[in-house]
Tab-separated table of C-alpha atoms in Angstrom:
chain	number	residue	atom	x	y	z
A	1411	UNK	CA	-12.552	-7.832	20.600
A	1412	UNK	CA	-11.405	-5.556	17.769
A	1413	UNK	CA	-7.751	-5.656	16.714
A	1414	UNK	CA	-5.600	-2.737	17.823
A	1415	UNK	CA	-3.976	-0.959	14.898
A	1416	UNK	CA	-1.353	1.742	14.903
A	1417	UNK	CA	-1.709	2.382	11.170
A	1418	UNK	CA	-3.787	5.167	9.660
A	1419	UNK	CA	-4.585	6.498	6.198
A	1420	UNK	CA	-1.511	8.132	4.684
A	1421	UNK	CA	1.013	5.869	6.445
A	1422	UNK	CA	3.649	4.177	4.309
A	1423	UNK	CA	3.932	0.386	4.552
A	1424	UNK	CA	6.062	-2.424	3.136
A	1425	UNK	CA	4.558	-5.848	2.485
A	1426	UNK	CA	6.241	-8.659	4.410
A	1427	UNK	CA	3.947	-11.499	3.382
A	1428	UNK	CA	0.650	-11.960	1.568
A	1429	UNK	CA	-1.481	-15.005	2.269
A	1430	UNK	CA	-3.111	-17.220	-0.311
A	1431	UNK	CA	-3.978	-14.793	-3.145
A	1432	UNK	CA	-4.358	-15.731	-6.835
A	1433	UNK	CA	-2.474	-12.573	-7.912
A	1434	UNK	CA	-0.355	-11.553	-4.900
A	1435	UNK	CA	1.608	-8.361	-4.409
A	1436	UNK	CA	5.328	-9.286	-4.187
A	1437	UNK	CA	6.917	-9.169	-0.719
A	1438	UNK	CA	8.944	-5.977	-0.272
A	1439	UNK	CA	6.501	-3.836	-2.269
A	1440	UNK	CA	5.763	-0.461	-0.662
A	1441	UNK	CA	2.564	1.540	-0.676
A	1442	UNK	CA	0.369	4.088	1.079
A	1443	UNK	CA	-2.484	3.138	3.401
A	1444	UNK	CA	-5.771	4.395	1.945
A	1445	UNK	CA	-8.031	3.069	4.709
A	1446	UNK	CA	-8.057	1.006	7.897
A	1447	UNK	CA	-11.134	-1.086	8.736
A	1448	UNK	CA	-10.946	-3.013	12.037
A	1449	UNK	CA	-13.124	-6.126	12.154
A	1450	UNK	CA	-13.971	-8.362	15.113
A	1451	UNK	CA	-10.672	-10.272	15.283
A	1452	UNK	CA	-8.851	-9.151	12.144
A	1453	UNK	CA	-8.045	-5.976	10.254
A	1454	UNK	CA	-8.790	-4.947	6.687
A	1455	UNK	CA	-6.162	-2.593	5.276
A	1456	UNK	CA	-6.714	-0.793	1.957
A	1457	UNK	CA	-3.354	0.013	0.331
A	1458	UNK	CA	-2.464	1.943	-2.831
A	1459	UNK	CA	0.719	0.134	-3.866
A	1460	UNK	CA	3.581	1.984	-5.568
A	1461	UNK	CA	3.426	-0.507	-8.463
A	1462	UNK	CA	0.044	0.956	-9.451
A	1463	UNK	CA	-2.182	-1.695	-7.895
A	1464	UNK	CA	-4.747	-1.090	-5.203
A	1465	UNK	CA	-5.462	-4.118	-3.033
A	1466	UNK	CA	-6.937	-4.756	0.396
A	1467	UNK	CA	-5.029	-6.862	2.893
A	1468	UNK	CA	-6.513	-9.098	5.578
A	1469	UNK	CA	-4.377	-9.008	8.716
A	1470	UNK	CA	-3.795	-11.742	9.709
A	1471	UNK	CA	-2.707	-13.667	7.637
A	1472	UNK	CA	-1.163	-10.852	5.538
A	1473	UNK	CA	1.724	-8.978	7.176
A	1474	UNK	CA	3.091	-5.452	6.664
A	1475	UNK	CA	5.523	-3.156	8.433
A	1476	UNK	CA	5.502	0.615	8.717
A	1477	UNK	CA	7.921	2.141	6.203
A	1478	UNK	CA	9.381	5.626	6.088
A	1479	UNK	CA	12.155	6.588	3.717
A	1480	UNK	CA	15.207	4.340	3.831
A	1481	UNK	CA	14.427	2.781	7.197
A	1482	UNK	CA	11.463	0.838	8.453
A	1483	UNK	CA	9.963	0.252	11.851
A	1484	UNK	CA	7.981	-2.908	12.455
A	1485	UNK	CA	4.360	-2.496	13.422
A	1486	UNK	CA	3.698	-5.582	15.511
A	1487	UNK	CA	-0.071	-5.087	15.613
A	1488	UNK	CA	-0.198	-5.310	11.819
A	1489	UNK	CA	1.875	-8.488	11.853
A	1490	UNK	CA	-0.646	-10.400	13.914
A	1491	UNK	CA	1.523	-10.523	17.051
């Protein structure tokens, strides 16, 4: 069954946690979703980070939350819940 995702290209996100990556993006970094690619039981999320990097996330284990302006709203489907 494919993972349900409420994120779409153009959405703003904040990284909560990145799994085992040799050069991880720091938690708290914000970025813009460039693409969403649902897989069988996980989600691939392409993000253009505000620090200039562009890196795909694998959800789970990586976790993000929707971010807009000064407040954020958790997106439980992107947190693996």
